[in-house]
Amino acid sequence: LLIIEIAGCATTYVEGEPSLKESIQEKLPEFPPYDGPKTVVAVLPLGLSKQAAQRYPHLLKRDVGFGIHNRVIEALYDTGRFRLVEEKREVIKEVMDRQWMSSAGMVDQNTAVRLGRILGAKKVIYGEVYDYAEGGEQVIGFSAKSRFKIRIGVQIRCVDIETLEYVPASGVAYDLDVGSAAERAIRKAVYSLINRLE
């Protein structure tokens, strides 16, 4: 009697991506304590890259854009380094309609500066969701297991209203849903930003 056992392991994820378990258990960086002067900033809604919008049109829903915008504001507030100017509904709506709903991608720097001046800020923080993917299947032997996972990449930029100098920062994260993946990516991007601003 001859028994042949065939077992294999394959995955649709790109080599080097963390496993779902590693992704969810990854400890996010904590913002260091800060008691220095706070910078007055205006936070504009992020844009959505054209590629992500074309491939995943359900992301164009306004509530997704506002949800990500709110998470950016909270992460920046949690750093203790910024004073956020009061948002003017018409400005935020204009940016959301132009950048998120139209999948135009990142707001251009001139528009960001103009809106920052209208809002009375010293600096403007804006950016885009530049990377997005969902799905994944793990094949073990002859059976396939669905391992649904979201990958999201966020870049934010902090531009000085007077000098027009900007500092970019990015974060990529994985999780089971858009909200959790976005939260992780944003926290990583904001952590990178405050390190670069020092």
mmCIF file of N, CA and C in Angstrom, residues 42-134:
data_model
loop_
_atom_site.group_PDB
_atom_site.id
_atom_site.type_symbol
_atom_site.label_atom_id
_atom_site.label_comp_id
_atom_site.label_asym_id
_atom_site.label_seq_id
_atom_site.Cartn_x
_atom_site.Cartn_y
_atom_site.Cartn_z
ATOM 1 N N ALA A 42 -5.445 73.780 9.832
ATOM 2 C CA ALA A 42 -6.724 73.431 9.213
ATOM 3 C C ALA A 42 -6.545 72.044 8.627
ATOM 4 N N VAL A 43 -7.505 71.173 8.835
ATOM 5 C CA VAL A 43 -7.426 69.810 8.323
ATOM 6 C C VAL A 43 -8.478 69.654 7.226
ATOM 7 N N LEU A 44 -7.999 69.448 6.012
ATOM 8 C CA LEU A 44 -8.903 69.268 4.884
ATOM 9 C C LEU A 44 -9.199 67.781 4.695
ATOM 10 N N PRO A 45 -10.372 67.444 4.185
ATOM 11 C CA PRO A 45 -10.667 66.035 3.917
ATOM 12 C C PRO A 45 -9.666 65.448 2.924
ATOM 13 N N LEU A 46 -9.341 64.181 3.109
ATOM 14 C CA LEU A 46 -8.431 63.511 2.195
ATOM 15 C C LEU A 46 -9.132 63.231 0.876
ATOM 16 N N GLY A 47 -8.332 63.102 -0.179
ATOM 17 C CA GLY A 47 -8.849 62.666 -1.467
ATOM 18 C C GLY A 47 -8.713 61.160 -1.583
ATOM 19 N N LEU A 48 -9.219 60.637 -2.670
ATOM 20 C CA LEU A 48 -9.152 59.201 -2.954
ATOM 21 C C LEU A 48 -8.475 59.050 -4.304
ATOM 22 N N SER A 49 -7.420 58.249 -4.377
ATOM 23 C CA SER A 49 -6.716 58.113 -5.648
ATOM 24 C C SER A 49 -7.653 57.572 -6.720
ATOM 25 N N LYS A 50 -7.393 57.989 -7.946
ATOM 26 C CA LYS A 50 -8.230 57.583 -9.076
ATOM 27 C C LYS A 50 -8.246 56.062 -9.233
ATOM 28 N N GLN A 51 -7.090 55.428 -9.028
ATOM 29 C CA GLN A 51 -7.002 53.971 -9.176
ATOM 30 C C GLN A 51 -7.905 53.266 -8.158
ATOM 31 N N ALA A 52 -7.848 53.714 -6.904
ATOM 32 C CA ALA A 52 -8.671 53.088 -5.863
ATOM 33 C C ALA A 52 -10.151 53.312 -6.142
ATOM 34 N N ALA A 53 -10.502 54.516 -6.590
ATOM 35 C CA ALA A 53 -11.905 54.834 -6.863
ATOM 36 C C ALA A 53 -12.447 54.010 -8.022
ATOM 37 N N GLN A 54 -11.629 53.818 -9.061
ATOM 38 C CA GLN A 54 -12.077 53.039 -10.212
ATOM 39 C C GLN A 54 -12.262 51.569 -9.859
ATOM 40 N N ARG A 55 -11.352 51.043 -9.067
ATOM 41 C CA ARG A 55 -11.419 49.621 -8.739
ATOM 42 C C ARG A 55 -12.441 49.319 -7.652
ATOM 43 N N TYR A 56 -12.619 50.264 -6.711
ATOM 44 C CA TYR A 56 -13.535 50.061 -5.586
ATOM 45 C C TYR A 56 -14.485 51.246 -5.484
ATOM 46 N N PRO A 57 -15.459 51.365 -6.385
ATOM 47 C CA PRO A 57 -16.348 52.544 -6.406
ATOM 48 C C PRO A 57 -17.173 52.728 -5.135
ATOM 49 N N HIS A 58 -17.369 51.659 -4.352
ATOM 50 C CA HIS A 58 -18.135 51.812 -3.106
ATOM 51 C C HIS A 58 -17.425 52.736 -2.108
ATOM 52 N N LEU A 59 -16.124 52.970 -2.308
ATOM 53 C CA LEU A 59 -15.394 53.876 -1.420
ATOM 54 C C LEU A 59 -15.787 55.337 -1.634
ATOM 55 N N LEU A 60 -16.418 55.641 -2.767
ATOM 56 C CA LEU A 60 -16.784 57.026 -3.068
ATOM 57 C C LEU A 60 -17.951 57.535 -2.237
ATOM 58 N N LYS A 61 -18.535 56.683 -1.428
ATOM 59 C CA LYS A 61 -19.638 57.134 -0.571
ATOM 60 C C LYS A 61 -19.139 58.230 0.364
ATOM 61 N N ARG A 62 -19.960 59.249 0.501
ATOM 62 C CA ARG A 62 -19.594 60.410 1.329
ATOM 63 C C ARG A 62 -19.262 60.005 2.772
ATOM 64 N N ASP A 63 -20.000 59.039 3.337
ATOM 65 C CA ASP A 63 -19.754 58.680 4.738
ATOM 66 C C ASP A 63 -18.376 58.051 4.930
ATOM 67 N N VAL A 64 -17.854 57.369 3.902
ATOM 68 C CA VAL A 64 -16.493 56.819 3.997
ATOM 69 C C VAL A 64 -15.495 57.967 4.079
ATOM 70 N N GLY A 65 -15.660 58.960 3.189
ATOM 71 C CA GLY A 65 -14.759 60.113 3.192
ATOM 72 C C GLY A 65 -14.801 60.900 4.483
ATOM 73 N N PHE A 66 -16.012 61.160 4.981
ATOM 74 C CA PHE A 66 -16.136 61.898 6.245
ATOM 75 C C PHE A 66 -15.589 61.082 7.414
ATOM 76 N N GLY A 67 -15.794 59.771 7.372
ATOM 77 C CA GLY A 67 -15.270 58.914 8.437
ATOM 78 C C GLY A 67 -13.756 58.991 8.524
ATOM 79 N N ILE A 68 -13.102 58.943 7.363
ATOM 80 C CA ILE A 68 -11.640 59.034 7.327
ATOM 81 C C ILE A 68 -11.189 60.427 7.756
ATOM 82 N N HIS A 69 -11.882 61.461 7.311
ATOM 83 C CA HIS A 69 -11.566 62.840 7.706
ATOM 84 C C HIS A 69 -11.625 62.993 9.235
ATOM 85 N N ASN A 70 -12.687 62.472 9.839
ATOM 86 C CA ASN A 70 -12.839 62.558 11.301
ATOM 87 C C ASN A 70 -11.729 61.817 12.031
ATOM 88 N N ARG A 71 -11.294 60.687 11.490
ATOM 89 C CA ARG A 71 -10.213 59.924 12.132
ATOM 90 C C ARG A 71 -8.883 60.678 12.066
ATOM 91 N N VAL A 72 -8.647 61.372 10.958
ATOM 92 C CA VAL A 72 -7.423 62.186 10.846
ATOM 93 C C VAL A 72 -7.439 63.284 11.901
ATOM 94 N N ILE A 73 -8.571 63.967 12.039
ATOM 95 C CA ILE A 73 -8.698 65.041 13.035
ATOM 96 C C ILE A 73 -8.436 64.511 14.441
ATOM 97 N N GLU A 74 -9.034 63.380 14.780
ATOM 98 C CA GLU A 74 -8.847 62.818 16.120
ATOM 99 C C GLU A 74 -7.395 62.433 16.376
ATOM 100 N N ALA A 75 -6.748 61.829 15.381
ATOM 101 C CA ALA A 75 -5.344 61.430 15.558
ATOM 102 C C ALA A 75 -4.459 62.657 15.759
ATOM 103 N N LEU A 76 -4.691 63.709 14.986
ATOM 104 C CA LEU A 76 -3.906 64.938 15.143
ATOM 105 C C LEU A 76 -4.151 65.568 16.514
ATOM 106 N N TYR A 77 -5.392 65.573 16.943
ATOM 107 C CA TYR A 77 -5.732 66.123 18.261
ATOM 108 C C TYR A 77 -5.028 65.330 19.369
ATOM 109 N N ASP A 78 -5.003 64.014 19.221
ATOM 110 C CA ASP A 78 -4.391 63.146 20.238
ATOM 111 C C ASP A 78 -2.897 63.381 20.420
ATOM 112 N N THR A 79 -2.238 63.975 19.421
ATOM 113 C CA THR A 79 -0.798 64.236 19.556
ATOM 114 C C THR A 79 -0.518 65.355 20.551
ATOM 115 N N GLY A 80 -1.501 66.234 20.789
ATOM 116 C CA GLY A 80 -1.311 67.365 21.693
ATOM 117 C C GLY A 80 -0.481 68.484 21.098
ATOM 118 N N ARG A 81 -0.191 68.427 19.791
ATOM 119 C CA ARG A 81 0.697 69.403 19.153
ATOM 120 C C ARG A 81 -0.022 70.446 18.319
ATOM 121 N N PHE A 82 -1.318 70.257 18.109
ATOM 122 C CA PHE A 82 -2.034 71.122 17.176
ATOM 123 C C PHE A 82 -3.263 71.744 17.813
ATOM 124 N N ARG A 83 -3.555 72.984 17.383
ATOM 125 C CA ARG A 83 -4.849 73.614 17.662
ATOM 126 C C ARG A 83 -5.606 73.593 16.354
ATOM 127 N N LEU A 84 -6.761 72.998 16.357
ATOM 128 C CA LEU A 84 -7.527 72.844 15.132
ATOM 129 C C LEU A 84 -8.470 74.021 14.968
ATOM 130 N N VAL A 85 -8.452 74.647 13.788
ATOM 131 C CA VAL A 85 -9.372 75.761 13.550
ATOM 132 C C VAL A 85 -10.762 75.189 13.303
ATOM 133 N N GLU A 86 -11.754 76.005 13.625
ATOM 134 C CA GLU A 86 -13.143 75.604 13.413
ATOM 135 C C GLU A 86 -13.370 75.367 11.926
ATOM 136 N N GLU A 87 -13.954 74.239 11.619
ATOM 137 C CA GLU A 87 -14.233 73.928 10.216
ATOM 138 C C GLU A 87 -15.424 74.744 9.737
ATOM 139 N N LYS A 88 -15.302 75.284 8.547
ATOM 140 C CA LYS A 88 -16.443 75.948 7.921
ATOM 141 C C LYS A 88 -17.089 74.926 7.006
ATOM 142 N N ARG A 89 -18.342 74.662 7.266
ATOM 143 C CA ARG A 89 -19.050 73.601 6.555
ATOM 144 C C ARG A 89 -18.926 73.724 5.036
ATOM 145 N N GLU A 90 -19.032 74.957 4.526
ATOM 146 C CA GLU A 90 -18.988 75.127 3.066
ATOM 147 C C GLU A 90 -17.617 74.795 2.493
ATOM 148 N N VAL A 91 -16.538 75.075 3.268
ATOM 149 C CA VAL A 91 -15.182 74.756 2.811
ATOM 150 C C VAL A 91 -14.991 73.247 2.785
ATOM 151 N N ILE A 92 -15.385 72.588 3.865
ATOM 152 C CA ILE A 92 -15.230 71.138 3.946
ATOM 153 C C ILE A 92 -16.071 70.454 2.874
ATOM 154 N N LYS A 93 -17.287 70.958 2.652
ATOM 155 C CA LYS A 93 -18.155 70.376 1.620
ATOM 156 C C LYS A 93 -17.528 70.542 0.240
ATOM 157 N N GLU A 94 -16.947 71.718 -0.021
ATOM 158 C CA GLU A 94 -16.295 71.963 -1.320
ATOM 159 C C GLU A 94 -15.160 70.974 -1.548
ATOM 160 N N VAL A 95 -14.326 70.796 -0.528
ATOM 161 C CA VAL A 95 -13.195 69.877 -0.667
ATOM 162 C C VAL A 95 -13.698 68.452 -0.826
ATOM 163 N N MET A 96 -14.689 68.071 -0.016
ATOM 164 C CA MET A 96 -15.214 66.714 -0.095
ATOM 165 C C MET A 96 -15.791 66.437 -1.482
ATOM 166 N N ASP A 97 -16.568 67.383 -2.006
ATOM 167 C CA ASP A 97 -17.172 67.193 -3.328
ATOM 168 C C ASP A 97 -16.114 67.121 -4.423
ATOM 169 N N ARG A 98 -15.086 67.955 -4.313
ATOM 170 C CA ARG A 98 -14.039 67.978 -5.341
ATOM 171 C C ARG A 98 -13.086 66.797 -5.240
ATOM 172 N N GLN A 99 -12.689 66.488 -4.013
ATOM 173 C CA GLN A 99 -11.600 65.528 -3.847
ATOM 174 C C GLN A 99 -12.050 64.099 -3.567
ATOM 175 N N TRP A 100 -13.049 63.925 -2.733
ATOM 176 C CA TRP A 100 -13.443 62.565 -2.394
ATOM 177 C C TRP A 100 -14.494 62.041 -3.357
ATOM 178 N N MET A 101 -15.580 62.775 -3.492
ATOM 179 C CA MET A 101 -16.697 62.302 -4.300
ATOM 180 C C MET A 101 -16.334 62.199 -5.783
ATOM 181 N N SER A 102 -15.383 63.001 -6.235
ATOM 182 C CA SER A 102 -15.028 62.966 -7.652
ATOM 183 C C SER A 102 -13.826 62.074 -7.922
ATOM 184 N N SER A 103 -13.256 61.496 -6.912
ATOM 185 C CA SER A 103 -12.042 60.672 -7.007
ATOM 186 C C SER A 103 -10.899 61.439 -7.675
ATOM 187 N N ALA A 104 -10.801 62.724 -7.372
ATOM 188 C CA ALA A 104 -9.757 63.551 -7.981
ATOM 189 C C ALA A 104 -8.391 63.337 -7.338
ATOM 190 N N GLY A 105 -8.337 62.616 -6.238
ATOM 191 C CA GLY A 105 -7.061 62.387 -5.567
ATOM 192 C C GLY A 105 -6.710 63.520 -4.623
ATOM 193 N N MET A 106 -5.419 63.716 -4.415
ATOM 194 C CA MET A 106 -4.970 64.708 -3.440
ATOM 195 C C MET A 106 -5.277 66.123 -3.903
ATOM 196 N N VAL A 107 -5.754 66.946 -2.993
ATOM 197 C CA VAL A 107 -5.994 68.370 -3.284
ATOM 198 C C VAL A 107 -4.652 69.001 -3.663
ATOM 199 N N ASP A 108 -4.672 69.947 -4.624
ATOM 200 C CA ASP A 108 -3.398 70.562 -4.991
ATOM 201 C C ASP A 108 -3.004 71.568 -3.910
ATOM 202 N N GLN A 109 -1.710 71.838 -3.845
ATOM 203 C CA GLN A 109 -1.163 72.658 -2.762
ATOM 204 C C GLN A 109 -1.733 74.075 -2.766
ATOM 205 N N ASN A 110 -1.943 74.662 -3.957
ATOM 206 C CA ASN A 110 -2.477 76.027 -4.024
ATOM 207 C C ASN A 110 -3.870 76.107 -3.415
ATOM 208 N N THR A 111 -4.702 75.118 -3.720
ATOM 209 C CA THR A 111 -6.049 75.081 -3.142
ATOM 210 C C THR A 111 -5.977 74.916 -1.633
ATOM 211 N N ALA A 112 -5.086 74.029 -1.171
ATOM 212 C CA ALA A 112 -4.929 73.801 0.270
ATOM 213 C C ALA A 112 -4.523 75.083 0.980
ATOM 214 N N VAL A 113 -3.577 75.810 0.395
ATOM 215 C CA VAL A 113 -3.100 77.057 1.003
ATOM 216 C C VAL A 113 -4.222 78.092 1.020
ATOM 217 N N ARG A 114 -4.937 78.223 -0.101
ATOM 218 C CA ARG A 114 -6.044 79.192 -0.178
ATOM 219 C C ARG A 114 -7.097 78.901 0.888
ATOM 220 N N LEU A 115 -7.477 77.629 1.018
ATOM 221 C CA LEU A 115 -8.488 77.260 2.008
ATOM 222 C C LEU A 115 -7.956 77.425 3.427
ATOM 223 N N GLY A 116 -6.680 77.142 3.632
ATOM 224 C CA GLY A 116 -6.069 77.345 4.944
ATOM 225 C C GLY A 116 -6.114 78.795 5.378
ATOM 226 N N ARG A 117 -5.872 79.702 4.424
ATOM 227 C CA ARG A 117 -5.941 81.137 4.735
ATOM 228 C C ARG A 117 -7.364 81.545 5.071
ATOM 229 N N ILE A 118 -8.339 81.026 4.320
ATOM 230 C CA ILE A 118 -9.746 81.326 4.598
ATOM 231 C C ILE A 118 -10.102 80.882 6.014
ATOM 232 N N LEU A 119 -9.557 79.738 6.425
ATOM 233 C CA LEU A 119 -9.869 79.194 7.743
ATOM 234 C C LEU A 119 -9.015 79.804 8.854
ATOM 235 N N GLY A 120 -8.022 80.630 8.505
ATOM 236 C CA GLY A 120 -7.191 81.293 9.506
ATOM 237 C C GLY A 120 -6.147 80.408 10.149
ATOM 238 N N ALA A 121 -5.583 79.488 9.389
ATOM 239 C CA ALA A 121 -4.596 78.550 9.933
ATOM 240 C C ALA A 121 -3.178 78.959 9.549
ATOM 241 N N LYS A 122 -2.197 78.494 10.319
ATOM 242 C CA LYS A 122 -0.785 78.696 9.996
ATOM 243 C C LYS A 122 -0.307 77.600 9.042
ATOM 244 N N LYS A 123 -0.885 76.406 9.230
ATOM 245 C CA LYS A 123 -0.528 75.261 8.394
ATOM 246 C C LYS A 123 -1.803 74.529 8.000
ATOM 247 N N VAL A 124 -1.713 73.807 6.897
ATOM 248 C CA VAL A 124 -2.836 73.006 6.430
ATOM 249 C C VAL A 124 -2.371 71.559 6.319
ATOM 250 N N ILE A 125 -3.215 70.661 6.774
ATOM 251 C CA ILE A 125 -2.933 69.233 6.629
ATOM 252 C C ILE A 125 -3.975 68.648 5.690
ATOM 253 N N TYR A 126 -3.492 68.001 4.646
ATOM 254 C CA TYR A 126 -4.361 67.391 3.649
ATOM 255 C C TYR A 126 -3.671 66.134 3.127
ATOM 256 N N GLY A 127 -4.299 65.407 2.232
ATOM 257 C CA GLY A 127 -3.651 64.214 1.710
ATOM 258 C C GLY A 127 -4.598 63.365 0.901
ATOM 259 N N GLU A 128 -4.263 62.072 0.797
ATOM 260 C CA GLU A 128 -5.122 61.169 0.052
ATOM 261 C C GLU A 128 -4.949 59.729 0.519
ATOM 262 N N VAL A 129 -5.980 58.951 0.239
ATOM 263 C CA VAL A 129 -5.880 57.500 0.343
ATOM 264 C C VAL A 129 -5.299 57.070 -0.998
ATOM 265 N N TYR A 130 -4.014 56.724 -1.013
ATOM 266 C CA TYR A 130 -3.331 56.443 -2.275
ATOM 267 C C TYR A 130 -3.304 54.957 -2.612
ATOM 268 N N ASP A 131 -3.567 54.107 -1.629
ATOM 269 C CA ASP A 131 -3.509 52.663 -1.864
ATOM 270 C C ASP A 131 -4.687 52.009 -1.166
ATOM 271 N N TYR A 132 -5.344 51.107 -1.869
ATOM 272 C CA TYR A 132 -6.461 50.387 -1.268
ATOM 273 C C TYR A 132 -6.604 49.046 -1.973
ATOM 274 N N ALA A 133 -6.775 47.997 -1.194
ATOM 275 C CA ALA A 133 -7.022 46.670 -1.758
ATOM 276 C C ALA A 133 -7.851 45.885 -0.756
ATOM 277 N N GLU A 134 -8.627 44.957 -1.276
ATOM 278 C CA GLU A 134 -9.409 44.097 -0.396
ATOM 279 C C GLU A 134 -9.432 42.694 -0.960
#
